[in-house]
Coordinates of C-alpha atoms and ligand atoms in Angstrom, one line a residue:
M54 CA 36.1 31.9 110.6
D55 CA 37.9 33.9 113.5
A56 CA 41.0 35.4 111.8
L57 CA 44.2 33.7 112.5
H58 CA 46.2 34.4 116.2
I59 CA 49.7 35.9 114.7
S60 CA 52.2 36.0 117.0
V61 CA 55.4 38.0 115.8
I62 CA 58.6 37.4 117.8
G63 CA 61.1 40.6 117.0
T64 CA 59.9 44.0 116.1
G65 CA 63.2 45.0 114.9
T66 CA 62.7 47.2 111.6
L67 CA 60.8 44.3 109.6
G68 CA 59.0 42.3 112.1
E69 CA 57.6 45.7 113.5
A70 CA 56.7 46.9 110.0
V71 CA 55.1 43.0 109.6
A72 CA 53.5 43.4 113.0
R73 CA 51.5 46.6 112.0
R74 CA 50.3 45.0 108.4
L75 CA 49.0 42.3 110.2
L76 CA 47.0 44.8 112.7
D77 CA 46.2 46.5 110.0
R78 CA 44.6 43.4 108.1
G79 CA 42.5 42.7 111.3
F80 CA 44.4 39.9 112.6
P81 CA 44.9 39.4 116.5
V82 CA 48.7 39.8 117.0
S83 CA 50.8 39.4 120.0
V84 CA 54.6 40.2 119.9
W85 CA 57.5 40.3 121.5
N86 CA 61.1 42.0 121.8
R87 CA 64.1 41.8 123.0
T88 CA 64.5 45.5 123.5
H89 CA 60.2 45.3 125.2
S90 CA 60.7 49.0 124.9
R91 CA 60.8 48.8 121.1
A92 CA 57.8 47.2 120.8
L93 CA 55.3 49.1 122.8
P94 CA 54.7 51.7 120.0
L95 CA 52.8 48.4 118.2
A96 CA 50.1 48.6 121.8
S97 CA 48.5 51.4 120.3
A98 CA 48.3 50.0 116.8
G99 CA 46.2 46.7 118.9
A100 CA 49.1 44.4 119.2
R101 CA 49.5 42.5 122.4
V102 CA 52.7 42.9 123.8
C103 CA 54.1 40.5 126.4
R104 CA 57.4 39.9 128.2
T105 CA 58.7 36.8 127.5
P106 CA 58.2 34.7 124.1
T107 CA 56.4 32.1 125.5
E108 CA 53.7 34.7 126.9
A109 CA 53.7 35.8 123.0
V110 CA 53.0 32.4 121.1
T111 CA 50.4 30.7 123.0
G112 CA 47.3 30.6 122.1
A113 CA 48.8 31.6 118.5
D114 CA 47.7 29.6 115.1
V115 CA 51.1 30.9 113.4
V116 CA 54.6 32.3 115.3
I117 CA 56.6 34.1 112.8
T118 CA 60.0 34.8 113.7
L119 CA 61.8 37.9 112.2
L120 CA 64.9 37.8 114.3
F121 CA 68.5 39.5 113.4
D122 CA 70.3 35.8 113.1
A123 CA 70.1 32.1 113.3
A124 CA 71.9 32.4 117.2
A125 CA 68.7 34.4 118.1
V126 CA 66.3 32.7 116.6
L127 CA 67.7 29.2 118.4
D128 CA 68.3 30.8 121.6
V129 CA 65.1 32.7 122.2
M130 CA 62.7 29.7 120.8
G131 CA 64.4 26.6 122.4
D132 CA 62.3 26.7 125.2
A133 CA 59.4 28.9 123.9
W134 CA 56.8 26.7 123.3
S135 CA 55.5 25.4 126.1
G136 CA 51.6 27.3 125.6
V137 CA 51.4 26.6 122.6
S138 CA 48.6 24.8 120.4
A139 CA 49.2 21.4 118.8
S140 CA 48.0 23.2 115.3
V141 CA 50.5 25.9 115.4
V142 CA 52.6 26.7 112.4
W143 CA 56.3 28.3 112.7
M144 CA 56.9 30.4 109.4
Q145 CA 60.7 31.1 110.4
S146 CA 61.0 34.4 108.2
S147 CA 64.9 35.7 109.5
T148 CA 67.6 34.8 107.0
V149 CA 69.4 32.7 108.6
G150 CA 71.8 30.5 106.4
V151 CA 71.6 26.8 105.1
K152 CA 73.2 25.6 108.0
G153 CA 70.9 27.9 110.4
S154 CA 67.9 26.7 108.7
R155 CA 68.9 23.1 108.9
E156 CA 69.5 23.8 112.8
I157 CA 66.4 25.9 113.7
A158 CA 64.3 22.8 111.2
E159 CA 65.7 20.3 114.0
L160 CA 64.2 22.3 116.7
A161 CA 61.2 22.2 115.6
R162 CA 61.2 18.5 115.3
A163 CA 62.7 18.0 118.4
R164 CA 59.6 20.4 119.8
G165 CA 57.2 19.0 118.0
I166 CA 56.2 22.4 116.1
R167 CA 55.5 22.4 112.4
C168 CA 58.0 24.6 110.7
V169 CA 58.1 26.0 107.1
D170 CA 61.4 27.8 106.2
A171 CA 60.0 31.3 104.8
P172 CA 62.6 34.1 104.4
V173 CA 61.2 37.2 102.8
L174 CA 62.2 39.7 99.8
G175 CA 61.5 43.6 100.7
T176 CA 61.9 45.9 103.1
R177 CA 60.1 48.1 105.6
G178 CA 57.9 49.6 103.1
P179 CA 57.0 46.5 100.9
A180 CA 55.9 44.9 104.5
L181 CA 53.9 47.6 105.5
E182 CA 51.9 47.8 101.9
G183 CA 51.4 43.9 101.9
T184 CA 53.9 43.4 98.7
L185 CA 56.9 41.7 100.4
T186 CA 57.8 38.3 98.7
A187 CA 57.7 35.1 100.2
L188 CA 60.3 32.2 99.3
L189 CA 59.0 28.9 100.8
A190 CA 60.2 25.7 101.7
G191 CA 57.4 23.2 104.2
A192 CA 55.2 20.7 103.8
D193 CA 52.2 22.0 101.4
E194 CA 49.4 21.5 104.3
D195 CA 51.9 23.8 106.5
V196 CA 52.2 26.5 103.8
A197 CA 48.2 26.0 102.9
R198 CA 47.9 26.7 106.6
L199 CA 49.9 30.1 106.2
D200 CA 47.7 31.0 102.7
P201 CA 45.8 34.1 105.1
V202 CA 49.2 35.7 106.5
L203 CA 51.1 35.6 102.4
Q204 CA 47.8 36.9 101.2
A205 CA 48.3 40.0 104.1
L206 CA 51.6 40.3 103.2
C207 CA 53.2 39.2 100.4
T208 CA 52.3 39.7 96.3
H209 CA 54.2 37.1 95.5
R210 CA 55.2 33.5 96.6
T211 CA 58.5 31.6 95.1
V212 CA 57.8 27.4 96.3
A213 CA 61.7 26.5 96.9
G214 CA 61.1 23.3 97.8
S215 CA 59.3 20.9 100.0
A216 CA 61.8 21.4 103.3
A217 CA 64.2 23.4 105.0
P218 CA 66.7 24.9 104.1
A219 CA 65.3 25.5 100.2
A220 CA 64.2 29.1 100.8
S221 CA 67.4 30.0 103.2
A222 CA 69.1 28.6 100.3
L223 CA 67.5 30.8 97.6
K224 CA 67.4 34.0 100.1
L225 CA 71.4 33.5 100.2
A226 CA 71.6 33.6 96.4
M227 CA 68.6 36.9 96.1
N228 CA 70.6 38.5 98.7
T229 CA 73.5 38.1 96.8
W230 CA 71.7 39.9 93.7
I231 CA 70.4 42.7 96.2
A232 CA 74.5 43.6 96.9
A233 CA 75.3 43.5 93.7
L234 CA 72.4 45.5 92.4
T235 CA 73.6 47.9 95.4
A236 CA 77.0 48.0 95.1
G237 CA 77.0 48.5 91.3
A238 CA 74.7 51.6 91.8
A239 CA 77.3 52.9 94.3
Q240 CA 80.3 51.8 91.8
A241 CA 78.8 53.6 89.0
M242 CA 77.8 57.2 90.4
A243 CA 81.2 56.8 92.4
V244 CA 83.1 56.6 88.9
A245 CA 80.9 59.8 87.7
E246 CA 81.7 61.8 90.4
R247 CA 85.3 60.7 89.8
L248 CA 85.0 61.8 86.1
G249 CA 83.4 64.8 86.8
V250 CA 80.0 64.3 85.8
R251 CA 76.9 65.0 87.9
E252 CA 76.4 61.5 89.9
E253 CA 72.2 62.4 89.3
L254 CA 73.4 62.2 85.9
V255 CA 73.4 58.2 86.1
L256 CA 69.9 57.9 87.6
D257 CA 68.5 60.5 84.9
A258 CA 70.1 57.8 81.5
L259 CA 69.1 54.9 83.7
S260 CA 65.5 56.1 83.9
G261 CA 64.9 55.8 79.6
T262 CA 66.4 52.2 79.7
G263 CA 65.0 49.0 81.1
M264 CA 67.5 48.5 83.5
T265 CA 66.3 51.0 85.7
S266 CA 63.5 50.2 88.4
P267 CA 62.0 51.7 91.4
Y268 CA 64.1 49.9 93.8
I269 CA 67.6 51.1 92.0
Q270 CA 65.9 54.7 91.6
G271 CA 65.1 54.7 95.6
K272 CA 68.5 53.2 96.2
G273 CA 70.7 56.0 93.8
A274 CA 68.6 58.8 95.9
A275 CA 69.8 58.4 99.2
M276 CA 73.4 57.8 97.8
L277 CA 72.5 61.4 96.3
R278 CA 71.5 63.1 99.6
Q279 CA 73.7 60.8 101.4
D280 CA 71.1 60.0 103.9
Y281 CA 70.4 56.4 104.9
P282 CA 67.4 55.9 106.9
V283 CA 67.2 51.8 107.3
Q284 CA 64.8 50.1 105.8
F285 CA 67.3 46.8 105.5
S286 CA 70.6 47.4 107.4
V287 CA 74.1 47.1 106.2
D288 CA 74.7 45.1 109.4
A289 CA 71.8 42.4 108.3
L290 CA 73.6 42.0 104.5
A291 CA 76.9 42.1 105.7
K292 CA 76.1 38.6 107.6
D293 CA 73.8 38.0 105.0
L294 CA 76.9 37.8 102.5
H295 CA 79.5 36.7 105.1
L296 CA 76.9 33.1 105.3
A297 CA 76.6 33.3 101.2
L298 CA 80.4 33.1 100.9
R299 CA 81.1 30.5 103.7
E300 CA 78.2 28.4 102.6
T301 CA 78.6 28.2 98.8
P302 CA 80.8 25.6 98.2
G303 CA 84.1 25.6 95.9
Q304 CA 86.4 28.1 95.2
A305 CA 85.3 32.0 96.9
P306 CA 83.4 33.7 93.9
M307 CA 85.6 36.7 93.3
L308 CA 82.6 39.3 93.6
L309 CA 80.8 37.5 96.4
T310 CA 84.4 38.0 97.7
A311 CA 84.3 41.8 96.8
L312 CA 80.6 42.7 98.1
A313 CA 81.4 41.3 101.5
G314 CA 84.4 43.1 101.8
L315 CA 82.1 46.1 100.7
F316 CA 79.5 45.7 102.7
Q317 CA 82.0 44.6 106.0
E318 CA 84.0 48.2 105.5
A319 CA 80.6 50.1 105.4
V320 CA 80.2 48.4 108.8
A321 CA 83.7 49.0 110.1
S322 CA 83.5 52.7 109.3
G323 CA 80.4 53.3 111.1
H324 CA 77.0 52.5 108.8
G325 CA 75.9 49.2 110.3
A326 CA 72.6 50.4 111.0
D327 CA 72.0 52.4 108.4
D328 CA 70.3 51.7 105.1
I329 CA 72.2 49.3 102.6
A330 CA 72.6 52.4 100.0
A331 CA 75.4 53.5 102.5
V332 CA 78.0 51.0 101.1
R333 CA 77.7 53.9 98.7
E334 CA 80.5 55.8 101.4
S335 CA 82.9 52.4 100.6
F336 CA 83.6 53.9 97.1
G337 CA 84.8 57.8 99.0
H338 CA 84.0 60.9 97.4
S339 CA 86.1 63.1 95.4
V340 CA 87.3 66.0 97.8
G341 CA 86.3 69.5 96.6
Ligands
NAP1371 N1 65.0 45.4 107.1 C1 65.0 43.7 105.6 O1 64.3 44.4 104.6 C2 64.9 42.6 105.6 C3 64.5 42.4 104.4 C4 64.3 41.0 104.1 C5 64.7 40.1 105.4 N2 65.4 40.1 106.5 C6 65.7 39.8 107.8 O2 64.9 39.9 108.8 C7 65.7 40.1 110.2 C8 65.3 40.8 111.0 O3 65.6 42.0 110.0 P1 65.4 43.0 110.7 O4 65.3 44.1 109.5 O5 64.3 44.0 111.5 O6 66.5 43.0 111.6 P2 66.8 44.6 113.2 O7 66.2 45.9 112.9 O8 68.1 44.5 113.1 O9 65.8 43.5 114.1 C9 66.8 42.6 114.7 C10 65.9 41.9 115.7 O10 66.2 40.8 116.6 C11 66.5 40.8 117.9 N3 67.3 40.7 118.1 C12 68.9 40.7 117.5 N4 69.7 39.6 118.6 C13 69.0 39.0 119.5 C14 69.1 38.0 120.6 N5 70.8 37.8 120.5 N6 68.5 37.5 121.0 C15 66.7 38.1 121.0 N7 66.9 38.9 120.2 C16 67.6 39.7 119.4 C17 67.0 42.5 117.7 O11 66.0 42.9 118.8 P3 66.5 43.9 119.9 O12 65.5 45.4 119.0 O13 66.9 44.1 121.1 O14 67.6 44.3 118.8 C18 65.6 42.6 116.8 O15 63.9 42.7 117.3 C19 67.2 39.2 110.0 O16 67.4 38.1 109.9 C20 67.5 40.3 108.2 O17 68.4 39.5 107.9 C21 65.4 41.9 106.7

């Protein structure tokens, strides 16, 4: 059987890595990005770099959207479908929240497009290595159609339900977890520094316990270096925490409120485009 033709809409931090991984695995890939120049490096890796979203989805079997938020997805994909084949499946992997996921499902229904709510866990590195986790909510036959793509990109799948917004809701819970881990590490390192303890000792002590992980050691090392090359931006996580705060029913949860505030402060102090490890800067540093 011929490889599925994939269209990747949005070649930012994650979309670019996803497109590269699919090209590496032999899929024909068309890409579109609002800022055309940002997609151009993918041409030398074999991608067809398109001028419009419609051009990019024409002839695709699977369309993957990796745009910043729901507003961008609705705006870009609203009228993109004129040249699309009847069997196309839309893998919507941007983090869009519950309301956004419902609106996107409604758009897909109105356009007659089969759509799987499919946000992912993992950043640029795991995308390039094919070790993302997919959170999935869609009809069984549509998820089955995505199987070759999921096999190329992911080592784990969690089925959250059979329709949107189940996977997008789970994604908000998972990003709350990621924010708590990252901000928790930053807070512990700030406490160590204030108490006159070298911050690397926090990571060293942790490494002998069951609480460590490659994730936390990697983020901790970035905090030590105060160098934050982006894997997952502060801007994107601040957006997701805001969604979680707005969309979680009941009284505003205390920890989530604090996390949203910390990451928003990192945005306000100029770290929006940095990696989320830059939340360390929200806790300040001792002078001298
Ligand atoms: N990075 C991660 O680790 C990660 C992990 C899981 C999920 N996600 C989610 O995946 C999505 C993409 O993340 P990312 O890290 O790749 O973000 P990013 O680097 O900020 O890229 C955002 C993408 O969205 C495009 N975009 C933004 N606003 C737009 C608009 N109004 N119209 C058209 N295009 C627009 C950008 O185009 P330009 O290049 O023109 O700005 C770019 O292609 C987000 O929803 C994010 O929350 C990210």
